[in-house]
């Protein structure tokens, strides 16, 4: 009987090892090792909603973003520069809801938010409601490095960062027909055309395919962690609405003592649960491992309130974790030990 019980346990153990997303987890950081992890938003991301061409385009862009950050780290660059490089790639692509691909608010305007945090010093910077800054993550960095404040909004943020040579653009730069179609759909203006799945897929109009925020976390050769998040917010949001992405502790958090985190999803719930900081606290003070902490916040806190989304996490030893309570999340990592992965759909 005893033997039978042991035999029954073996397959179970194997399954639980394979489903752990932390794979080769280490409890000590290898000297000089480095890593980067990114996301491109969570939501109703199902294979059936994407053509092969679209899947390829997302995979290529995520790979480009990972490589950009990884190259900085490989040359000995700091984690803050690495996440900036990775996020810039996604902000410059119309595929993601940040920078060029930002979604529209209820007034048909785009207002972008971004934040960045240095896990070594806890220095942070953020901008909210900007729409003339080509790469909002660079603006967040300027606020952190060159002002005594943490968050600037709208015009004030734009005036400050312009002085520091950040590239400014006319707001028409951010126009994309795809995002405008999504707004019209949400506002009910395309009712007649929207009953054909092929049309919906081609125009990225699948109902719950709402998010697309981008984020990155890196740990550099010195073991310093940085995290950043950039977004256009949520389609049809109220004019002036600010989500979790620029709020330190909600959408972004980094602390060398624990980990770096970037979130995506229905921002209000991530603000109400102070999601990213909560995950870090559960690790630091409650001794939860990162997987348990992510699960607790995403499912038992955010999910229970009705919120949806995901988070990526890079811990102080360079281990990568992610989790989401939505259907999918664009995500990937690349580490100096040679491991890398890009995924989009179900866990
Ligand atoms: N969290 C973002 C917000 O609420 C949206 C997203 O992740 O796509 O503004």
Short mmCIF file of C-alpha atoms and ligand atoms in Angstrom, two decimals:
data_model
loop_
_atom_site.label_atom_id
_atom_site.label_comp_id
_atom_site.label_asym_id
_atom_site.label_seq_id
_atom_site.Cartn_x
_atom_site.Cartn_y
_atom_site.Cartn_z
CA UNK A 1 0.00 0.00 0.00
CA UNK A 2 2.77 2.42 1.02
CA UNK A 3 4.57 1.71 -2.26
CA UNK A 4 1.41 2.41 -4.22
CA UNK A 5 0.97 5.80 -2.53
CA UNK A 6 4.57 6.74 -3.31
CA UNK A 7 4.14 5.70 -6.93
CA UNK A 8 0.99 7.78 -7.24
CA UNK A 9 2.86 10.84 -5.95
CA UNK A 10 5.69 10.70 -8.50
CA UNK A 11 3.73 11.92 -11.55
CA UNK A 12 2.15 14.65 -9.42
CA UNK A 13 5.56 15.92 -8.38
CA UNK A 14 6.74 15.91 -11.97
CA UNK A 15 3.72 17.91 -13.09
CA UNK A 16 4.19 20.53 -10.39
CA UNK A 17 7.88 21.00 -11.30
CA UNK A 18 6.98 21.51 -14.95
CA UNK A 19 4.23 24.02 -14.33
CA UNK A 20 6.42 26.19 -12.12
CA UNK A 21 7.28 29.21 -14.26
CA UNK A 22 10.51 29.84 -12.38
CA UNK A 23 12.18 26.79 -13.96
CA UNK A 24 15.88 26.75 -12.97
CA UNK A 25 15.37 28.73 -9.79
CA UNK A 26 18.49 29.74 -7.88
CA UNK A 27 18.68 30.85 -4.30
CA UNK A 28 21.87 32.81 -4.85
CA UNK A 29 22.71 35.17 -7.70
CA UNK A 30 25.61 33.95 -9.83
CA UNK A 31 28.43 36.56 -9.87
CA UNK A 32 28.15 38.95 -12.84
CA UNK A 33 24.92 37.36 -14.02
CA UNK A 34 22.19 39.57 -15.47
CA UNK A 35 18.65 39.23 -16.82
CA UNK A 36 15.75 41.10 -18.35
CA UNK A 37 12.03 40.30 -18.36
CA UNK A 38 9.35 42.20 -20.27
CA UNK A 39 5.61 42.25 -20.84
CA UNK A 40 3.50 43.78 -23.58
CA UNK A 41 0.17 43.74 -21.77
CA UNK A 42 -2.35 41.20 -20.55
CA UNK A 43 -5.99 40.57 -21.43
CA UNK A 44 -8.12 38.39 -23.66
CA UNK A 45 -5.10 37.17 -25.60
CA UNK A 46 -6.18 33.87 -27.17
CA UNK A 47 -4.50 32.09 -30.05
CA UNK A 48 -7.76 32.15 -32.00
CA UNK A 49 -7.79 35.95 -31.94
CA UNK A 50 -4.49 36.31 -33.78
CA UNK A 51 -3.48 35.45 -37.33
CA UNK A 52 -0.11 33.72 -37.75
CA UNK A 53 1.24 36.95 -39.17
CA UNK A 54 0.13 38.91 -36.11
CA UNK A 55 1.67 36.32 -33.78
CA UNK A 56 4.93 36.59 -35.69
CA UNK A 57 4.90 40.37 -35.52
CA UNK A 58 4.39 40.36 -31.74
CA UNK A 59 7.06 37.71 -31.20
CA UNK A 60 9.58 39.63 -33.30
CA UNK A 61 8.94 42.91 -31.50
CA UNK A 62 9.19 41.28 -28.07
CA UNK A 63 12.47 39.66 -29.13
CA UNK A 64 13.75 43.02 -30.37
CA UNK A 65 12.86 44.62 -27.04
CA UNK A 66 14.53 41.84 -25.06
CA UNK A 67 17.67 42.08 -27.19
CA UNK A 68 17.85 45.85 -26.78
CA UNK A 69 17.79 45.55 -22.99
CA UNK A 70 20.03 42.51 -22.91
CA UNK A 71 22.72 44.24 -25.03
CA UNK A 72 22.90 47.09 -22.53
CA UNK A 73 23.37 44.64 -19.66
CA UNK A 74 25.90 42.52 -21.53
CA UNK A 75 28.12 45.55 -22.08
CA UNK A 76 28.04 46.23 -18.34
CA UNK A 77 25.31 48.86 -18.52
CA UNK A 78 22.99 49.55 -15.61
CA UNK A 79 19.53 48.03 -15.24
CA UNK A 80 17.81 51.43 -15.56
CA UNK A 81 19.32 51.91 -19.04
CA UNK A 82 18.42 48.35 -20.01
CA UNK A 83 14.73 48.68 -19.20
CA UNK A 84 14.60 52.06 -20.95
CA UNK A 85 16.06 50.48 -24.10
CA UNK A 86 13.57 47.59 -24.02
CA UNK A 87 10.56 49.81 -23.31
CA UNK A 88 11.59 52.27 -26.05
CA UNK A 89 11.32 49.48 -28.63
CA UNK A 90 7.76 48.66 -27.55
CA UNK A 91 6.76 52.33 -27.23
CA UNK A 92 7.92 52.92 -30.82
CA UNK A 93 5.79 50.05 -32.11
CA UNK A 94 2.06 50.43 -32.90
CA UNK A 95 1.53 46.88 -31.62
CA UNK A 96 1.50 47.88 -27.95
CA UNK A 97 -0.60 50.28 -25.91
CA UNK A 98 2.26 52.66 -25.12
CA UNK A 99 3.82 55.50 -27.10
CA UNK A 100 2.94 55.04 -30.78
CA UNK A 101 0.20 52.45 -30.12
CA UNK A 102 -1.50 54.28 -27.24
CA UNK A 103 -5.27 53.83 -26.88
CA UNK A 104 -7.81 56.67 -27.01
CA UNK A 105 -9.75 58.17 -24.12
CA UNK A 106 -13.47 58.96 -24.25
CA UNK A 107 -12.73 62.31 -25.90
CA UNK A 108 -10.79 60.69 -28.71
CA UNK A 109 -7.44 61.88 -27.28
CA UNK A 110 -4.38 59.94 -26.12
CA UNK A 111 -2.94 60.49 -22.66
CA UNK A 112 0.08 58.45 -21.64
CA UNK A 113 1.49 57.42 -18.26
CA UNK A 114 4.86 55.91 -17.34
CA UNK A 115 7.04 55.22 -14.33
CA UNK A 116 10.49 53.94 -13.48
CA UNK A 117 12.10 52.80 -10.23
CA UNK A 118 15.64 52.08 -9.10
CA UNK A 119 15.74 49.15 -6.69
CA UNK A 120 19.09 50.18 -5.21
CA UNK A 121 18.12 53.66 -4.02
CA UNK A 122 14.29 53.48 -4.24
CA UNK A 123 14.52 56.61 -6.41
CA UNK A 124 11.52 56.82 -8.70
CA UNK A 125 10.09 58.97 -11.46
CA UNK A 126 6.75 59.11 -13.25
CA UNK A 127 4.73 61.11 -15.74
CA UNK A 128 0.97 61.05 -16.19
CA UNK A 129 -1.41 62.35 -18.84
CA UNK A 130 1.25 63.38 -21.37
CA UNK A 131 0.72 63.43 -25.12
CA UNK A 132 3.70 65.13 -26.76
CA UNK A 133 6.53 62.98 -25.44
CA UNK A 134 7.60 60.33 -27.95
CA UNK A 135 8.89 57.96 -25.25
CA UNK A 136 7.17 58.57 -21.90
CA UNK A 137 9.55 56.18 -20.10
CA UNK A 138 12.45 58.57 -20.86
CA UNK A 139 10.41 61.37 -19.33
CA UNK A 140 9.86 59.31 -16.17
CA UNK A 141 13.63 58.84 -15.94
CA UNK A 142 14.21 62.60 -16.26
CA UNK A 143 11.73 63.26 -13.45
CA UNK A 144 13.63 60.75 -11.32
CA UNK A 145 17.13 61.93 -12.16
CA UNK A 146 16.67 65.65 -12.60
CA UNK A 147 13.92 66.84 -10.30
CA UNK A 148 13.22 66.44 -6.62
CA UNK A 149 9.75 65.09 -7.39
CA UNK A 150 8.44 61.62 -8.14
CA UNK A 151 5.49 62.36 -10.44
CA UNK A 152 4.68 65.19 -12.83
CA UNK A 153 1.54 65.39 -14.92
CA UNK A 154 0.50 66.89 -18.26
CA UNK A 155 1.99 70.17 -19.39
CA UNK A 156 4.34 70.54 -16.42
CA UNK A 157 5.94 67.20 -17.21
CA UNK A 158 6.27 68.09 -20.88
CA UNK A 159 7.89 71.47 -20.16
CA UNK A 160 10.45 69.92 -17.81
CA UNK A 161 11.52 67.03 -20.01
CA UNK A 162 11.74 69.17 -23.16
CA UNK A 163 14.46 71.16 -21.41
CA UNK A 164 16.44 67.97 -21.01
CA UNK A 165 16.28 67.19 -24.72
CA UNK A 166 13.70 64.41 -24.63
CA UNK A 167 12.17 64.02 -28.10
CA UNK A 168 8.83 65.82 -28.37
CA UNK A 169 6.28 65.12 -31.10
CA UNK A 170 3.00 66.52 -32.35
CA UNK A 171 0.16 64.52 -30.82
CA UNK A 172 -0.79 63.35 -34.35
CA UNK A 173 2.33 61.11 -34.20
CA UNK A 174 0.39 58.78 -31.90
CA UNK A 175 -2.53 58.30 -34.32
CA UNK A 176 -3.31 54.71 -35.32
CA UNK A 177 -6.50 53.66 -37.09
CA UNK A 178 -6.52 50.40 -35.14
CA UNK A 179 -6.82 52.16 -31.77
CA UNK A 180 -9.42 54.58 -33.11
CA UNK A 181 -11.47 51.62 -34.35
CA UNK A 182 -11.25 50.11 -30.87
CA UNK A 183 -12.57 53.31 -29.33
CA UNK A 184 -15.44 53.48 -31.82
CA UNK A 185 -16.24 49.86 -31.12
CA UNK A 186 -16.33 50.42 -27.37
CA UNK A 187 -18.44 53.52 -27.87
CA UNK A 188 -20.83 51.49 -30.00
CA UNK A 189 -20.21 53.31 -33.25
CA UNK A 190 -19.39 50.24 -35.33
CA UNK A 191 -22.22 47.98 -34.22
CA UNK A 192 -23.28 46.96 -37.72
CA UNK A 193 -19.88 45.71 -38.86
CA UNK A 194 -18.76 43.90 -35.73
CA UNK A 195 -20.52 40.57 -35.97
CA UNK A 196 -17.92 38.92 -38.19
CA UNK A 197 -15.03 37.27 -36.34
CA UNK A 198 -12.62 37.75 -39.26
CA UNK A 199 -13.33 41.47 -39.28
CA UNK A 200 -12.80 41.63 -35.52
CA UNK A 201 -9.50 39.80 -35.70
CA UNK A 202 -8.16 41.82 -38.63
CA UNK A 203 -8.95 45.07 -36.86
CA UNK A 204 -7.96 43.99 -33.35
CA UNK A 205 -11.48 44.49 -32.12
CA UNK A 206 -12.00 41.39 -30.04
CA UNK A 207 -13.99 42.63 -27.07
CA UNK A 208 -11.75 41.88 -24.15
CA UNK A 209 -8.44 42.42 -25.92
CA UNK A 210 -8.11 45.64 -23.96
CA UNK A 211 -4.67 45.94 -22.48
CA UNK A 212 -1.27 46.29 -24.09
CA UNK A 213 0.72 48.26 -21.61
CA UNK A 214 4.45 47.55 -21.70
CA UNK A 215 6.86 46.93 -18.86
CA UNK A 216 10.38 45.72 -18.16
CA UNK A 217 12.53 44.70 -15.23
CA UNK A 218 16.27 44.10 -15.33
CA UNK A 219 19.01 43.05 -12.96
CA UNK A 220 22.51 44.15 -13.98
CA UNK A 221 25.96 42.66 -13.37
CA UNK A 222 26.13 44.49 -10.04
CA UNK A 223 22.86 42.95 -8.88
CA UNK A 224 20.87 46.17 -9.10
CA UNK A 225 17.23 45.87 -10.10
CA UNK A 226 15.18 48.43 -12.04
CA UNK A 227 11.55 48.29 -13.14
CA UNK A 228 9.49 50.43 -15.52
CA UNK A 229 6.02 50.54 -17.06
CA UNK A 230 4.56 52.65 -19.89
CA UNK A 231 0.96 52.84 -21.12
CA UNK A 232 -1.76 54.66 -22.97
CA UNK A 233 -4.16 53.54 -20.23
CA UNK A 234 -7.51 52.00 -21.08
CA UNK A 235 -9.66 52.56 -24.15
CA UNK A 236 -12.52 55.01 -23.51
CA UNK A 237 -11.10 56.04 -20.13
CA UNK A 238 -12.37 59.34 -18.81
CA UNK A 239 -10.42 62.44 -19.79
CA UNK A 240 -7.79 62.96 -17.06
CA UNK A 241 -7.99 59.40 -15.70
CA UNK A 242 -4.69 58.08 -14.40
CA UNK A 243 -4.13 54.35 -13.98
CA UNK A 244 -1.73 52.24 -11.98
CA UNK A 245 1.19 52.33 -14.41
CA UNK A 246 2.68 55.65 -13.24
CA UNK A 247 1.97 54.94 -9.59
CA UNK A 248 4.97 53.62 -7.73
CA UNK A 249 3.89 50.64 -5.65
CA UNK A 250 0.81 49.92 -7.79
CA UNK A 251 1.99 49.32 -11.39
CA UNK A 252 5.75 49.47 -10.82
CA UNK A 253 8.05 48.64 -7.94
CA UNK A 254 11.71 47.74 -7.47
CA UNK A 255 13.68 46.96 -4.35
CA UNK A 256 17.06 45.23 -4.34
CA UNK A 257 16.02 43.52 -1.11
CA UNK A 258 13.27 41.58 -2.87
CA UNK A 259 12.48 42.04 -6.56
CA UNK A 260 11.29 44.26 -9.39
CA UNK A 261 7.70 44.17 -10.64
CA UNK A 262 5.72 45.63 -13.53
CA UNK A 263 1.96 45.20 -13.84
CA UNK A 264 -0.69 45.36 -16.54
CA UNK A 265 -4.45 45.14 -16.33
CA UNK A 266 -7.44 47.07 -15.02
CA UNK A 267 -5.44 49.75 -13.26
CA UNK A 268 -7.98 50.78 -10.65
CA UNK A 269 -7.72 47.36 -8.98
CA UNK A 270 -3.93 47.45 -8.99
CA UNK A 271 -4.07 50.85 -7.31
CA UNK A 272 -6.60 49.70 -4.70
CA UNK A 273 -4.47 46.70 -3.75
CA UNK A 274 -1.15 48.61 -4.13
CA UNK A 275 -0.35 45.51 -6.12
CA UNK A 276 3.37 45.65 -6.92
CA UNK A 277 4.37 46.77 -3.43
CA UNK A 278 2.05 44.20 -1.88
CA UNK A 279 3.83 41.42 -3.77
CA UNK A 280 7.21 42.71 -2.59
CA UNK A 281 5.97 42.98 0.99
CA UNK A 282 4.58 39.45 1.00
CA UNK A 283 8.05 38.25 -0.02
CA UNK A 284 9.95 40.46 2.41
CA UNK A 285 7.79 40.25 5.51
CA UNK A 286 5.67 37.15 5.11
CA UNK A 287 8.34 34.92 3.62
CA UNK A 288 6.19 33.93 0.63
CA UNK A 289 8.07 32.85 -2.46
CA UNK A 290 7.50 35.07 -5.53
CA UNK A 291 5.13 32.59 -7.14
CA UNK A 292 2.90 32.49 -4.06
CA UNK A 293 3.02 36.26 -3.64
CA UNK A 294 1.97 36.88 -7.25
CA UNK A 295 -0.83 34.37 -6.96
CA UNK A 296 -2.10 35.86 -3.71
CA UNK A 297 -2.29 39.40 -5.12
CA UNK A 298 -3.58 38.55 -8.61
CA UNK A 299 -6.16 35.96 -7.62
CA UNK A 300 -7.09 36.47 -3.97
CA UNK A 301 -6.98 40.24 -3.96
CA UNK A 302 -7.32 41.76 -7.47
CA UNK A 303 -9.39 38.90 -8.89
CA UNK A 304 -11.76 38.87 -5.93
CA UNK A 305 -12.48 42.57 -6.40
CA UNK A 306 -13.23 41.99 -10.09
CA UNK A 307 -9.91 43.13 -11.55
CA UNK A 308 -7.98 41.44 -14.32
CA UNK A 309 -4.38 41.45 -15.48
CA UNK A 310 -0.91 40.18 -14.83
CA UNK A 311 2.52 40.93 -13.42
CA UNK A 312 6.10 40.10 -14.28
CA UNK A 313 8.69 39.76 -11.51
CA UNK A 314 12.47 39.46 -11.40
CA UNK A 315 13.86 38.58 -8.00
CA UNK A 316 17.15 39.60 -6.37
CA UNK A 317 18.76 36.31 -7.47
CA UNK A 318 17.84 36.83 -11.12
CA UNK A 319 14.90 34.39 -11.17
CA UNK A 320 12.02 35.25 -13.49
CA UNK A 321 8.35 34.83 -12.59
CA UNK A 322 5.08 35.87 -14.17
CA UNK A 323 1.42 35.26 -13.56
CA UNK A 324 -1.93 36.58 -14.79
CA UNK A 325 -5.62 36.01 -14.15
CA UNK A 326 -6.51 37.04 -17.71
CA UNK A 327 -6.44 34.71 -20.70
CA UNK A 328 -2.98 35.68 -21.80
CA UNK A 329 -0.11 38.11 -21.46
CA UNK A 330 2.63 39.04 -23.91
CA UNK A 331 5.79 38.16 -22.02
CA UNK A 332 9.41 37.14 -22.34
CA UNK A 333 12.78 36.98 -20.66
CA UNK A 334 16.45 36.65 -21.55
CA UNK A 335 19.17 35.73 -19.08
CA UNK A 336 22.96 35.65 -19.12
CA UNK A 337 22.88 31.88 -18.48
CA UNK A 338 21.62 31.51 -22.06
CA UNK A 339 17.98 30.82 -21.23
CA UNK A 340 15.23 32.81 -22.94
CA UNK A 341 11.54 32.52 -23.74
CA UNK A 342 8.71 34.46 -25.35
CA UNK A 343 5.07 33.56 -24.72
CA UNK A 344 1.72 35.16 -25.48
CA UNK A 345 -1.12 32.83 -24.65
CA UNK A 346 -2.43 30.68 -21.80
CA UNK A 347 -0.02 29.55 -19.07
N1 LIG B 1 -2.86 49.12 -16.30
C1 LIG B 1 -3.11 50.04 -17.36
C2 LIG B 1 -4.04 51.11 -16.86
O1 LIG B 1 -4.96 50.82 -16.12
C3 LIG B 1 -3.72 49.40 -18.57
C4 LIG B 1 -3.00 48.21 -19.10
O2 LIG B 1 -2.29 47.54 -18.39
O3 LIG B 1 -3.13 47.93 -20.30
O4 LIG B 1 -3.89 52.24 -17.26
#
